[in-house]
């Protein structure tokens, strides 16, 4: 059974940092693109970032480029999102998603709150 | 990376058909056949309903169908049921090798 379990969310002040993790199981992790998608409270889905299977290609939404870094450790079946210089508008539920385009595997999300 | 354009809301009565549009540009919807549709019930994780414009994943009702014409992709739900009431989001791959979602459409079953 495919499982994606996010962790690392919490409350942080503006300008602070957090690292999200997504532990994957039930599939050959290293063969899939992994994505982060966020959803602010009461708002729509927003794509954040993606990384290819071996970690050599990454892409980011303009809103997070230069502040967020996606990475993965295939030995640990885990994808990460390092979030620096956090802003109030980064407050959201962050989902880890396997192959956003065509598969239906999402984690339950981890909540990030940026507030002073 | 402007969001794809969706109507904020649509509604229909049980048994009717409705269509949700998703308008993009040559950099996303037009240029690529990688448009997906997601359904999200309140408090729940999004569910993939259509991918690659018109392919329905296993287990998704055949009442759901997708299409594309020019810069607009569409999701059609036929035989509307109460359980279809949810938010729907389109998503497209882009020429910048990123993805972009639409703003979401709230479907109300009257």
JSON list of C-alpha atoms in Angstrom, two decimals:
[
{"chain": "A", "resi": 1, "resn": "UNK", "atom": "CA", "xyz": [0.00, 0.00, 0.00]},
{"chain": "A", "resi": 2, "resn": "UNK", "atom": "CA", "xyz": [1.35, 3.39, -0.98]},
{"chain": "A", "resi": 3, "resn": "UNK", "atom": "CA", "xyz": [1.78, 5.73, 1.96]},
{"chain": "A", "resi": 4, "resn": "UNK", "atom": "CA", "xyz": [3.07, 9.28, 2.17]},
{"chain": "A", "resi": 5, "resn": "UNK", "atom": "CA", "xyz": [3.50, 10.75, 5.65]},
{"chain": "A", "resi": 6, "resn": "UNK", "atom": "CA", "xyz": [4.49, 14.39, 6.06]},
{"chain": "A", "resi": 7, "resn": "UNK", "atom": "CA", "xyz": [6.06, 15.86, 9.16]},
{"chain": "A", "resi": 8, "resn": "UNK", "atom": "CA", "xyz": [7.94, 18.94, 10.26]},
{"chain": "A", "resi": 9, "resn": "UNK", "atom": "CA", "xyz": [5.20, 21.53, 10.18]},
{"chain": "A", "resi": 10, "resn": "UNK", "atom": "CA", "xyz": [4.63, 23.98, 12.98]},
{"chain": "A", "resi": 11, "resn": "UNK", "atom": "CA", "xyz": [4.55, 27.62, 13.93]},
{"chain": "A", "resi": 12, "resn": "UNK", "atom": "CA", "xyz": [7.40, 29.94, 13.01]},
{"chain": "A", "resi": 13, "resn": "UNK", "atom": "CA", "xyz": [7.99, 33.67, 12.97]},
{"chain": "A", "resi": 14, "resn": "UNK", "atom": "CA", "xyz": [8.38, 35.58, 9.70]},
{"chain": "A", "resi": 15, "resn": "UNK", "atom": "CA", "xyz": [11.90, 35.19, 8.41]},
{"chain": "A", "resi": 16, "resn": "UNK", "atom": "CA", "xyz": [12.31, 31.83, 10.07]},
{"chain": "A", "resi": 17, "resn": "UNK", "atom": "CA", "xyz": [12.95, 28.39, 8.64]},
{"chain": "A", "resi": 18, "resn": "UNK", "atom": "CA", "xyz": [11.36, 24.95, 8.68]},
{"chain": "A", "resi": 19, "resn": "UNK", "atom": "CA", "xyz": [12.20, 21.65, 7.05]},
{"chain": "A", "resi": 20, "resn": "UNK", "atom": "CA", "xyz": [9.33, 19.43, 5.98]},
{"chain": "A", "resi": 21, "resn": "UNK", "atom": "CA", "xyz": [9.79, 15.71, 5.45]},
{"chain": "A", "resi": 22, "resn": "UNK", "atom": "CA", "xyz": [7.70, 13.20, 3.58]},
{"chain": "A", "resi": 23, "resn": "UNK", "atom": "CA", "xyz": [8.32, 9.53, 4.30]},
{"chain": "A", "resi": 24, "resn": "UNK", "atom": "CA", "xyz": [7.21, 7.26, 1.48]},
{"chain": "A", "resi": 25, "resn": "UNK", "atom": "CA", "xyz": [6.49, 3.54, 1.48]},
{"chain": "A", "resi": 26, "resn": "UNK", "atom": "CA", "xyz": [4.80, 0.90, -0.62]},
{"chain": "A", "resi": 27, "resn": "UNK", "atom": "CA", "xyz": [6.41, 1.74, -3.94]},
{"chain": "A", "resi": 28, "resn": "UNK", "atom": "CA", "xyz": [9.79, 2.08, -5.64]},
{"chain": "A", "resi": 29, "resn": "UNK", "atom": "CA", "xyz": [10.47, 5.60, -4.41]},
{"chain": "A", "resi": 30, "resn": "UNK", "atom": "CA", "xyz": [13.47, 6.36, -6.59]},
{"chain": "A", "resi": 31, "resn": "UNK", "atom": "CA", "xyz": [11.50, 5.98, -9.82]},
{"chain": "A", "resi": 32, "resn": "UNK", "atom": "CA", "xyz": [8.97, 8.73, -9.18]},
{"chain": "A", "resi": 33, "resn": "UNK", "atom": "CA", "xyz": [8.83, 12.49, -9.39]},
{"chain": "A", "resi": 34, "resn": "UNK", "atom": "CA", "xyz": [7.73, 13.89, -6.05]},
{"chain": "A", "resi": 35, "resn": "UNK", "atom": "CA", "xyz": [5.91, 17.19, -5.55]},
{"chain": "A", "resi": 36, "resn": "UNK", "atom": "CA", "xyz": [4.93, 19.57, -2.80]},
{"chain": "A", "resi": 37, "resn": "UNK", "atom": "CA", "xyz": [1.55, 21.27, -3.06]},
{"chain": "A", "resi": 38, "resn": "UNK", "atom": "CA", "xyz": [0.16, 23.71, -0.52]},
{"chain": "A", "resi": 39, "resn": "UNK", "atom": "CA", "xyz": [-3.26, 24.99, 0.45]},
{"chain": "A", "resi": 40, "resn": "UNK", "atom": "CA", "xyz": [-3.78, 28.06, 2.58]},
{"chain": "A", "resi": 41, "resn": "UNK", "atom": "CA", "xyz": [-6.75, 27.87, 4.97]},
{"chain": "A", "resi": 42, "resn": "UNK", "atom": "CA", "xyz": [-9.95, 28.20, 2.96]},
{"chain": "A", "resi": 43, "resn": "UNK", "atom": "CA", "xyz": [-8.05, 28.73, -0.28]},
{"chain": "A", "resi": 44, "resn": "UNK", "atom": "CA", "xyz": [-7.16, 26.72, -3.36]},
{"chain": "A", "resi": 45, "resn": "UNK", "atom": "CA", "xyz": [-4.36, 24.34, -4.23]},
{"chain": "A", "resi": 46, "resn": "UNK", "atom": "CA", "xyz": [-1.00, 25.82, -5.20]},
{"chain": "A", "resi": 47, "resn": "UNK", "atom": "CA", "xyz": [1.87, 23.87, -6.71]},
{"chain": "A", "resi": 48, "resn": "UNK", "atom": "CA", "xyz": [5.17, 24.52, -4.89]},
{"chain": "A", "resi": 49, "resn": "UNK", "atom": "CA", "xyz": [7.96, 22.32, -6.19]},
{"chain": "A", "resi": 50, "resn": "UNK", "atom": "CA", "xyz": [8.98, 19.01, -7.72]},
{"chain": "A", "resi": 51, "resn": "UNK", "atom": "CA", "xyz": [12.02, 16.76, -7.89]},
{"chain": "A", "resi": 52, "resn": "UNK", "atom": "CA", "xyz": [12.83, 13.88, -10.21]},
{"chain": "A", "resi": 53, "resn": "UNK", "atom": "CA", "xyz": [13.63, 10.34, -9.18]},
{"chain": "A", "resi": 54, "resn": "UNK", "atom": "CA", "xyz": [17.37, 10.65, -8.70]},
{"chain": "A", "resi": 55, "resn": "UNK", "atom": "CA", "xyz": [17.26, 14.20, -7.41]},
{"chain": "A", "resi": 56, "resn": "UNK", "atom": "CA", "xyz": [19.06, 15.79, -10.34]},
{"chain": "A", "resi": 57, "resn": "UNK", "atom": "CA", "xyz": [16.19, 17.98, -11.56]},
{"chain": "A", "resi": 58, "resn": "UNK", "atom": "CA", "xyz": [14.17, 20.38, -9.44]},
{"chain": "A", "resi": 59, "resn": "UNK", "atom": "CA", "xyz": [11.61, 23.06, -10.27]},
{"chain": "A", "resi": 60, "resn": "UNK", "atom": "CA", "xyz": [9.91, 25.71, -8.17]},
{"chain": "A", "resi": 61, "resn": "UNK", "atom": "CA", "xyz": [6.96, 28.07, -8.28]},
{"chain": "A", "resi": 62, "resn": "UNK", "atom": "CA", "xyz": [8.05, 31.67, -8.68]},
{"chain": "A", "resi": 63, "resn": "UNK", "atom": "CA", "xyz": [6.58, 32.50, -5.26]},
{"chain": "A", "resi": 64, "resn": "UNK", "atom": "CA", "xyz": [9.08, 30.24, -3.47]},
{"chain": "A", "resi": 65, "resn": "UNK", "atom": "CA", "xyz": [12.09, 30.26, -5.80]},
{"chain": "A", "resi": 66, "resn": "UNK", "atom": "CA", "xyz": [15.23, 31.22, -3.94]},
{"chain": "A", "resi": 67, "resn": "UNK", "atom": "CA", "xyz": [13.64, 30.57, -0.54]},
{"chain": "A", "resi": 68, "resn": "UNK", "atom": "CA", "xyz": [12.60, 26.91, -0.68]},
{"chain": "A", "resi": 69, "resn": "UNK", "atom": "CA", "xyz": [14.77, 23.91, -1.57]},
{"chain": "A", "resi": 70, "resn": "UNK", "atom": "CA", "xyz": [13.44, 20.47, -2.42]},
{"chain": "A", "resi": 71, "resn": "UNK", "atom": "CA", "xyz": [15.65, 17.42, -2.01]},
{"chain": "A", "resi": 72, "resn": "UNK", "atom": "CA", "xyz": [15.35, 13.68, -1.52]},
{"chain": "A", "resi": 73, "resn": "UNK", "atom": "CA", "xyz": [17.16, 10.78, 0.09]},
{"chain": "A", "resi": 74, "resn": "UNK", "atom": "CA", "xyz": [16.32, 7.63, -1.83]},
{"chain": "A", "resi": 75, "resn": "UNK", "atom": "CA", "xyz": [18.06, 5.47, 0.77]},
{"chain": "A", "resi": 76, "resn": "UNK", "atom": "CA", "xyz": [15.54, 6.75, 3.31]},
{"chain": "A", "resi": 77, "resn": "UNK", "atom": "CA", "xyz": [12.59, 6.97, 0.90]},
{"chain": "A", "resi": 78, "resn": "UNK", "atom": "CA", "xyz": [12.11, 10.55, 1.99]},
{"chain": "A", "resi": 79, "resn": "UNK", "atom": "CA", "xyz": [11.60, 13.87, 0.22]},
{"chain": "A", "resi": 80, "resn": "UNK", "atom": "CA", "xyz": [12.27, 17.16, 1.96]},
{"chain": "A", "resi": 81, "resn": "UNK", "atom": "CA", "xyz": [11.27, 20.78, 1.61]},
{"chain": "A", "resi": 82, "resn": "UNK", "atom": "CA", "xyz": [13.63, 23.25, 3.25]},
{"chain": "A", "resi": 83, "resn": "UNK", "atom": "CA", "xyz": [11.76, 26.50, 3.71]},
{"chain": "A", "resi": 84, "resn": "UNK", "atom": "CA", "xyz": [13.76, 29.63, 4.51]},
{"chain": "A", "resi": 85, "resn": "UNK", "atom": "CA", "xyz": [12.82, 33.31, 4.80]},
{"chain": "A", "resi": 86, "resn": "UNK", "atom": "CA", "xyz": [9.27, 32.32, 5.56]},
{"chain": "A", "resi": 87, "resn": "UNK", "atom": "CA", "xyz": [6.49, 34.84, 5.07]},
{"chain": "A", "resi": 88, "resn": "UNK", "atom": "CA", "xyz": [2.96, 35.08, 6.40]},
{"chain": "A", "resi": 89, "resn": "UNK", "atom": "CA", "xyz": [1.68, 34.11, 2.95]},
{"chain": "A", "resi": 90, "resn": "UNK", "atom": "CA", "xyz": [3.49, 30.76, 3.21]},
{"chain": "A", "resi": 91, "resn": "UNK", "atom": "CA", "xyz": [0.98, 29.72, 5.89]},
{"chain": "A", "resi": 92, "resn": "UNK", "atom": "CA", "xyz": [-0.70, 26.61, 4.52]},
{"chain": "A", "resi": 93, "resn": "UNK", "atom": "CA", "xyz": [-1.21, 22.88, 4.70]},
{"chain": "A", "resi": 94, "resn": "UNK", "atom": "CA", "xyz": [1.66, 21.34, 2.76]},
{"chain": "A", "resi": 95, "resn": "UNK", "atom": "CA", "xyz": [0.97, 18.12, 0.88]},
{"chain": "A", "resi": 96, "resn": "UNK", "atom": "CA", "xyz": [3.52, 15.66, -0.45]},
{"chain": "A", "resi": 97, "resn": "UNK", "atom": "CA", "xyz": [2.33, 14.14, -3.75]},
{"chain": "A", "resi": 98, "resn": "UNK", "atom": "CA", "xyz": [3.66, 11.30, -5.87]},
{"chain": "A", "resi": 99, "resn": "UNK", "atom": "CA", "xyz": [3.66, 12.03, -9.59]},
{"chain": "A", "resi": 100, "resn": "UNK", "atom": "CA", "xyz": [1.14, 14.88, -9.52]},
{"chain": "A", "resi": 101, "resn": "UNK", "atom": "CA", "xyz": [0.30, 14.50, -13.20]},
{"chain": "A", "resi": 102, "resn": "UNK", "atom": "CA", "xyz": [-1.18, 11.03, -13.25]},
{"chain": "A", "resi": 103, "resn": "UNK", "atom": "CA", "xyz": [-1.22, 9.25, -9.93]},
{"chain": "A", "resi": 104, "resn": "UNK", "atom": "CA", "xyz": [-3.50, 9.71, -6.98]},
{"chain": "A", "resi": 105, "resn": "UNK", "atom": "CA", "xyz": [-1.20, 9.50, -4.01]},
{"chain": "A", "resi": 106, "resn": "UNK", "atom": "CA", "xyz": [-1.22, 12.39, -1.58]},
{"chain": "A", "resi": 107, "resn": "UNK", "atom": "CA", "xyz": [-0.16, 12.59, 2.04]},
{"chain": "A", "resi": 108, "resn": "UNK", "atom": "CA", "xyz": [-2.46, 13.99, 4.69]},
{"chain": "A", "resi": 109, "resn": "UNK", "atom": "CA", "xyz": [-0.46, 17.20, 4.85]},
{"chain": "A", "resi": 110, "resn": "UNK", "atom": "CA", "xyz": [1.50, 19.08, 7.50]},
{"chain": "A", "resi": 111, "resn": "UNK", "atom": "CA", "xyz": [0.45, 22.53, 8.65]},
{"chain": "A", "resi": 112, "resn": "UNK", "atom": "CA", "xyz": [2.85, 25.45, 8.52]},
{"chain": "A", "resi": 113, "resn": "UNK", "atom": "CA", "xyz": [1.89, 28.67, 10.27]},
{"chain": "A", "resi": 114, "resn": "UNK", "atom": "CA", "xyz": [4.00, 31.79, 9.84]},
{"chain": "A", "resi": 115, "resn": "UNK", "atom": "CA", "xyz": [3.05, 34.47, 12.33]},
{"chain": "A", "resi": 116, "resn": "UNK", "atom": "CA", "xyz": [4.61, 36.88, 14.74]},
{"chain": "B", "resi": 1, "resn": "UNK", "atom": "CA", "xyz": [3.03, 31.42, -13.52]},
{"chain": "B", "resi": 2, "resn": "UNK", "atom": "CA", "xyz": [-0.48, 32.79, -13.46]},
{"chain": "B", "resi": 3, "resn": "UNK", "atom": "CA", "xyz": [-3.13, 30.43, -12.18]},
{"chain": "B", "resi": 4, "resn": "UNK", "atom": "CA", "xyz": [-5.37, 28.77, -14.72]},
{"chain": "B", "resi": 5, "resn": "UNK", "atom": "CA", "xyz": [-8.81, 30.40, -14.88]},
{"chain": "B", "resi": 6, "resn": "UNK", "atom": "CA", "xyz": [-11.81, 28.49, -13.55]},
{"chain": "B", "resi": 7, "resn": "UNK", "atom": "CA", "xyz": [-15.31, 29.73, -12.70]},
{"chain": "B", "resi": 8, "resn": "UNK", "atom": "CA", "xyz": [-15.67, 30.27, -8.98]},
{"chain": "B", "resi": 9, "resn": "UNK", "atom": "CA", "xyz": [-18.85, 28.24, -8.82]},
{"chain": "B", "resi": 10, "resn": "UNK", "atom": "CA", "xyz": [-21.19, 26.08, -10.85]},
{"chain": "B", "resi": 11, "resn": "UNK", "atom": "CA", "xyz": [-24.39, 24.34, -9.89]},
{"chain": "B", "resi": 12, "resn": "UNK", "atom": "CA", "xyz": [-26.76, 21.75, -11.21]},
{"chain": "B", "resi": 13, "resn": "UNK", "atom": "CA", "xyz": [-29.63, 19.54, -10.19]},
{"chain": "B", "resi": 14, "resn": "UNK", "atom": "CA", "xyz": [-29.35, 15.80, -9.64]},
{"chain": "B", "resi": 15, "resn": "UNK", "atom": "CA", "xyz": [-29.28, 13.94, -12.92]},
{"chain": "B", "resi": 16, "resn": "UNK", "atom": "CA", "xyz": [-28.17, 16.94, -14.95]},
{"chain": "B", "resi": 17, "resn": "UNK", "atom": "CA", "xyz": [-24.78, 17.45, -16.59]},
{"chain": "B", "resi": 18, "resn": "UNK", "atom": "CA", "xyz": [-22.41, 20.28, -15.79]},
{"chain": "B", "resi": 19, "resn": "UNK", "atom": "CA", "xyz": [-19.13, 21.43, -17.30]},
{"chain": "B", "resi": 20, "resn": "UNK", "atom": "CA", "xyz": [-16.28, 23.19, -15.54]},
{"chain": "B", "resi": 21, "resn": "UNK", "atom": "CA", "xyz": [-13.87, 25.12, -17.73]},
{"chain": "B", "resi": 22, "resn": "UNK", "atom": "CA", "xyz": [-10.16, 25.71, -17.19]},
{"chain": "B", "resi": 23, "resn": "UNK", "atom": "CA", "xyz": [-8.58, 28.37, -19.36]},
{"chain": "B", "resi": 24, "resn": "UNK", "atom": "CA", "xyz": [-4.86, 28.67, -19.83]},
{"chain": "B", "resi": 25, "resn": "UNK", "atom": "CA", "xyz": [-2.32, 29.85, -22.37]},
{"chain": "B", "resi": 26, "resn": "UNK", "atom": "CA", "xyz": [0.07, 28.52, -24.97]},
{"chain": "B", "resi": 27, "resn": "UNK", "atom": "CA", "xyz": [2.54, 27.99, -22.14]},
{"chain": "B", "resi": 28, "resn": "UNK", "atom": "CA", "xyz": [0.40, 25.44, -20.38]},
{"chain": "B", "resi": 29, "resn": "UNK", "atom": "CA", "xyz": [-3.00, 24.08, -21.44]},
{"chain": "B", "resi": 30, "resn": "UNK", "atom": "CA", "xyz": [-2.51, 24.69, -25.14]},
{"chain": "B", "resi": 31, "resn": "UNK", "atom": "CA", "xyz": [1.05, 23.48, -25.38]},
{"chain": "B", "resi": 32, "resn": "UNK", "atom": "CA", "xyz": [0.78, 20.28, -23.41]},
{"chain": "B", "resi": 33, "resn": "UNK", "atom": "CA", "xyz": [-1.58, 17.36, -23.10]},
{"chain": "B", "resi": 34, "resn": "UNK", "atom": "CA", "xyz": [-0.93, 17.17, -19.38]},
{"chain": "B", "resi": 35, "resn": "UNK", "atom": "CA", "xyz": [-4.09, 18.57, -17.84]},
{"chain": "B", "resi": 36, "resn": "UNK", "atom": "CA", "xyz": [-5.40, 16.90, -14.69]},
{"chain": "B", "resi": 37, "resn": "UNK", "atom": "CA", "xyz": [-8.55, 17.40, -12.65]},
{"chain": "B", "resi": 38, "resn": "UNK", "atom": "CA", "xyz": [-8.84, 16.94, -8.90]},
{"chain": "B", "resi": 39, "resn": "UNK", "atom": "CA", "xyz": [-11.91, 16.70, -6.67]},
{"chain": "B", "resi": 40, "resn": "UNK", "atom": "CA", "xyz": [-11.68, 17.85, -3.06]},
{"chain": "B", "resi": 41, "resn": "UNK", "atom": "CA", "xyz": [-14.39, 17.41, -0.46]},
{"chain": "B", "resi": 42, "resn": "UNK", "atom": "CA", "xyz": [-14.21, 19.66, 2.63]},
{"chain": "B", "resi": 43, "resn": "UNK", "atom": "CA", "xyz": [-11.44, 18.60, 4.97]},
{"chain": "B", "resi": 44, "resn": "UNK", "atom": "CA", "xyz": [-10.30, 15.84, 2.64]},
{"chain": "B", "resi": 45, "resn": "UNK", "atom": "CA", "xyz": [-7.26, 15.18, 0.49]},
{"chain": "B", "resi": 46, "resn": "UNK", "atom": "CA", "xyz": [-7.68, 15.94, -3.23]},
{"chain": "B", "resi": 47, "resn": "UNK", "atom": "CA", "xyz": [-8.57, 13.02, -5.49]},
{"chain": "B", "resi": 48, "resn": "UNK", "atom": "CA", "xyz": [-7.43, 12.64, -9.09]},
{"chain": "B", "resi": 49, "resn": "UNK", "atom": "CA", "xyz": [-10.42, 12.39, -11.42]},
{"chain": "B", "resi": 50, "resn": "UNK", "atom": "CA", "xyz": [-8.88, 12.91, -14.89]},
{"chain": "B", "resi": 51, "resn": "UNK", "atom": "CA", "xyz": [-5.32, 13.07, -16.18]},
{"chain": "B", "resi": 52, "resn": "UNK", "atom": "CA", "xyz": [-3.71, 13.81, -19.53]},
{"chain": "B", "resi": 53, "resn": "UNK", "atom": "CA", "xyz": [-6.82, 15.79, -20.52]},
{"chain": "B", "resi": 54, "resn": "UNK", "atom": "CA", "xyz": [-9.22, 12.87, -20.83]},
{"chain": "B", "resi": 55, "resn": "UNK", "atom": "CA", "xyz": [-7.95, 9.71, -19.15]},
{"chain": "B", "resi": 56, "resn": "UNK", "atom": "CA", "xyz": [-9.96, 8.44, -16.22]},
{"chain": "B", "resi": 57, "resn": "UNK", "atom": "CA", "xyz": [-8.02, 6.59, -13.50]},
{"chain": "B", "resi": 58, "resn": "UNK", "atom": "CA", "xyz": [-9.20, 3.19, -12.44]},
{"chain": "B", "resi": 59, "resn": "UNK", "atom": "CA", "xyz": [-12.07, 3.46, -10.00]},
{"chain": "B", "resi": 60, "resn": "UNK", "atom": "CA", "xyz": [-13.32, 6.86, -11.12]},
{"chain": "B", "resi": 61, "resn": "UNK", "atom": "CA", "xyz": [-16.91, 6.88, -12.31]},
{"chain": "B", "resi": 62, "resn": "UNK", "atom": "CA", "xyz": [-17.44, 7.12, -16.07]},
{"chain": "B", "resi": 63, "resn": "UNK", "atom": "CA", "xyz": [-19.77, 10.02, -15.32]},
{"chain": "B", "resi": 64, "resn": "UNK", "atom": "CA", "xyz": [-16.60, 12.11, -15.25]},
{"chain": "B", "resi": 65, "resn": "UNK", "atom": "CA", "xyz": [-15.00, 13.04, -18.55]},
{"chain": "B", "resi": 66, "resn": "UNK", "atom": "CA", "xyz": [-12.38, 15.52, -19.73]},
{"chain": "B", "resi": 67, "resn": "UNK", "atom": "CA", "xyz": [-11.64, 17.33, -22.97]},
{"chain": "B", "resi": 68, "resn": "UNK", "atom": "CA", "xyz": [-9.64, 20.20, -24.38]},
{"chain": "B", "resi": 69, "resn": "UNK", "atom": "CA", "xyz": [-10.19, 22.73, -27.12]},
{"chain": "B", "resi": 70, "resn": "UNK", "atom": "CA", "xyz": [-7.67, 25.43, -27.82]},
{"chain": "B", "resi": 71, "resn": "UNK", "atom": "CA", "xyz": [-6.64, 27.07, -24.57]},
{"chain": "B", "resi": 72, "resn": "UNK", "atom": "CA", "xyz": [-9.53, 25.65, -22.55]},
{"chain": "B", "resi": 73, "resn": "UNK", "atom": "CA", "xyz": [-9.77, 22.28, -20.85]},
{"chain": "B", "resi": 74, "resn": "UNK", "atom": "CA", "xyz": [-13.10, 21.08, -19.53]},
{"chain": "B", "resi": 75, "resn": "UNK", "atom": "CA", "xyz": [-14.41, 18.62, -16.97]},
{"chain": "B", "resi": 76, "resn": "UNK", "atom": "CA", "xyz": [-17.90, 17.32, -17.56]},
{"chain": "B", "resi": 77, "resn": "UNK", "atom": "CA", "xyz": [-19.91, 15.50, -14.92]},
{"chain": "B", "resi": 78, "resn": "UNK", "atom": "CA", "xyz": [-23.00, 13.75, -16.20]},
{"chain": "B", "resi": 79, "resn": "UNK", "atom": "CA", "xyz": [-25.84, 12.32, -14.14]},
{"chain": "B", "resi": 80, "resn": "UNK", "atom": "CA", "xyz": [-25.01, 14.69, -11.29]},
{"chain": "B", "resi": 81, "resn": "UNK", "atom": "CA", "xyz": [-25.23, 13.15, -7.83]},
{"chain": "B", "resi": 82, "resn": "UNK", "atom": "CA", "xyz": [-25.24, 14.70, -4.37]},
{"chain": "B", "resi": 83, "resn": "UNK", "atom": "CA", "xyz": [-21.83, 13.16, -3.65]},
{"chain": "B", "resi": 84, "resn": "UNK", "atom": "CA", "xyz": [-20.33, 15.14, -6.53]},
{"chain": "B", "resi": 85, "resn": "UNK", "atom": "CA", "xyz": [-20.69, 18.35, -4.52]},
{"chain": "B", "resi": 86, "resn": "UNK", "atom": "CA", "xyz": [-17.10, 19.40, -3.91]},
{"chain": "B", "resi": 87, "resn": "UNK", "atom": "CA", "xyz": [-14.36, 21.73, -5.07]},
{"chain": "B", "resi": 88, "resn": "UNK", "atom": "CA", "xyz": [-12.71, 20.92, -8.38]},
{"chain": "B", "resi": 89, "resn": "UNK", "atom": "CA", "xyz": [-9.25, 22.00, -9.50]},
{"chain": "B", "resi": 90, "resn": "UNK", "atom": "CA", "xyz": [-7.53, 21.74, -12.86]},
{"chain": "B", "resi": 91, "resn": "UNK", "atom": "CA", "xyz": [-3.78, 21.45, -13.13]},
{"chain": "B", "resi": 92, "resn": "UNK", "atom": "CA", "xyz": [-1.40, 21.72, -16.07]},
{"chain": "B", "resi": 93, "resn": "UNK", "atom": "CA", "xyz": [2.26, 21.18, -16.77]},
{"chain": "B", "resi": 94, "resn": "UNK", "atom": "CA", "xyz": [3.91, 24.32, -18.15]},
{"chain": "B", "resi": 95, "resn": "UNK", "atom": "CA", "xyz": [6.68, 25.33, -20.51]},
{"chain": "B", "resi": 96, "resn": "UNK", "atom": "CA", "xyz": [8.76, 26.34, -17.50]},
{"chain": "B", "resi": 97, "resn": "UNK", "atom": "CA", "xyz": [8.75, 22.71, -16.35]},
{"chain": "B", "resi": 98, "resn": "UNK", "atom": "CA", "xyz": [6.49, 23.65, -13.47]},
{"chain": "B", "resi": 99, "resn": "UNK", "atom": "CA", "xyz": [2.85, 22.91, -12.72]},
{"chain": "B", "resi": 100, "resn": "UNK", "atom": "CA", "xyz": [0.02, 25.34, -12.21]},
{"chain": "B", "resi": 101, "resn": "UNK", "atom": "CA", "xyz": [-3.42, 24.90, -10.67]},
{"chain": "B", "resi": 102, "resn": "UNK", "atom": "CA", "xyz": [-6.63, 26.68, -11.45]},
{"chain": "B", "resi": 103, "resn": "UNK", "atom": "CA", "xyz": [-8.27, 28.75, -8.74]},
{"chain": "B", "resi": 104, "resn": "UNK", "atom": "CA", "xyz": [-10.84, 26.06, -8.07]},
{"chain": "B", "resi": 105, "resn": "UNK", "atom": "CA", "xyz": [-14.56, 25.70, -8.75]},
{"chain": "B", "resi": 106, "resn": "UNK", "atom": "CA", "xyz": [-17.17, 25.00, -6.10]},
{"chain": "B", "resi": 107, "resn": "UNK", "atom": "CA", "xyz": [-19.81, 22.63, -7.42]},
{"chain": "B", "resi": 108, "resn": "UNK", "atom": "CA", "xyz": [-23.18, 22.81, -5.74]},
{"chain": "B", "resi": 109, "resn": "UNK", "atom": "CA", "xyz": [-25.76, 20.09, -6.34]},
{"chain": "B", "resi": 110, "resn": "UNK", "atom": "CA", "xyz": [-29.13, 21.76, -5.91]}
]
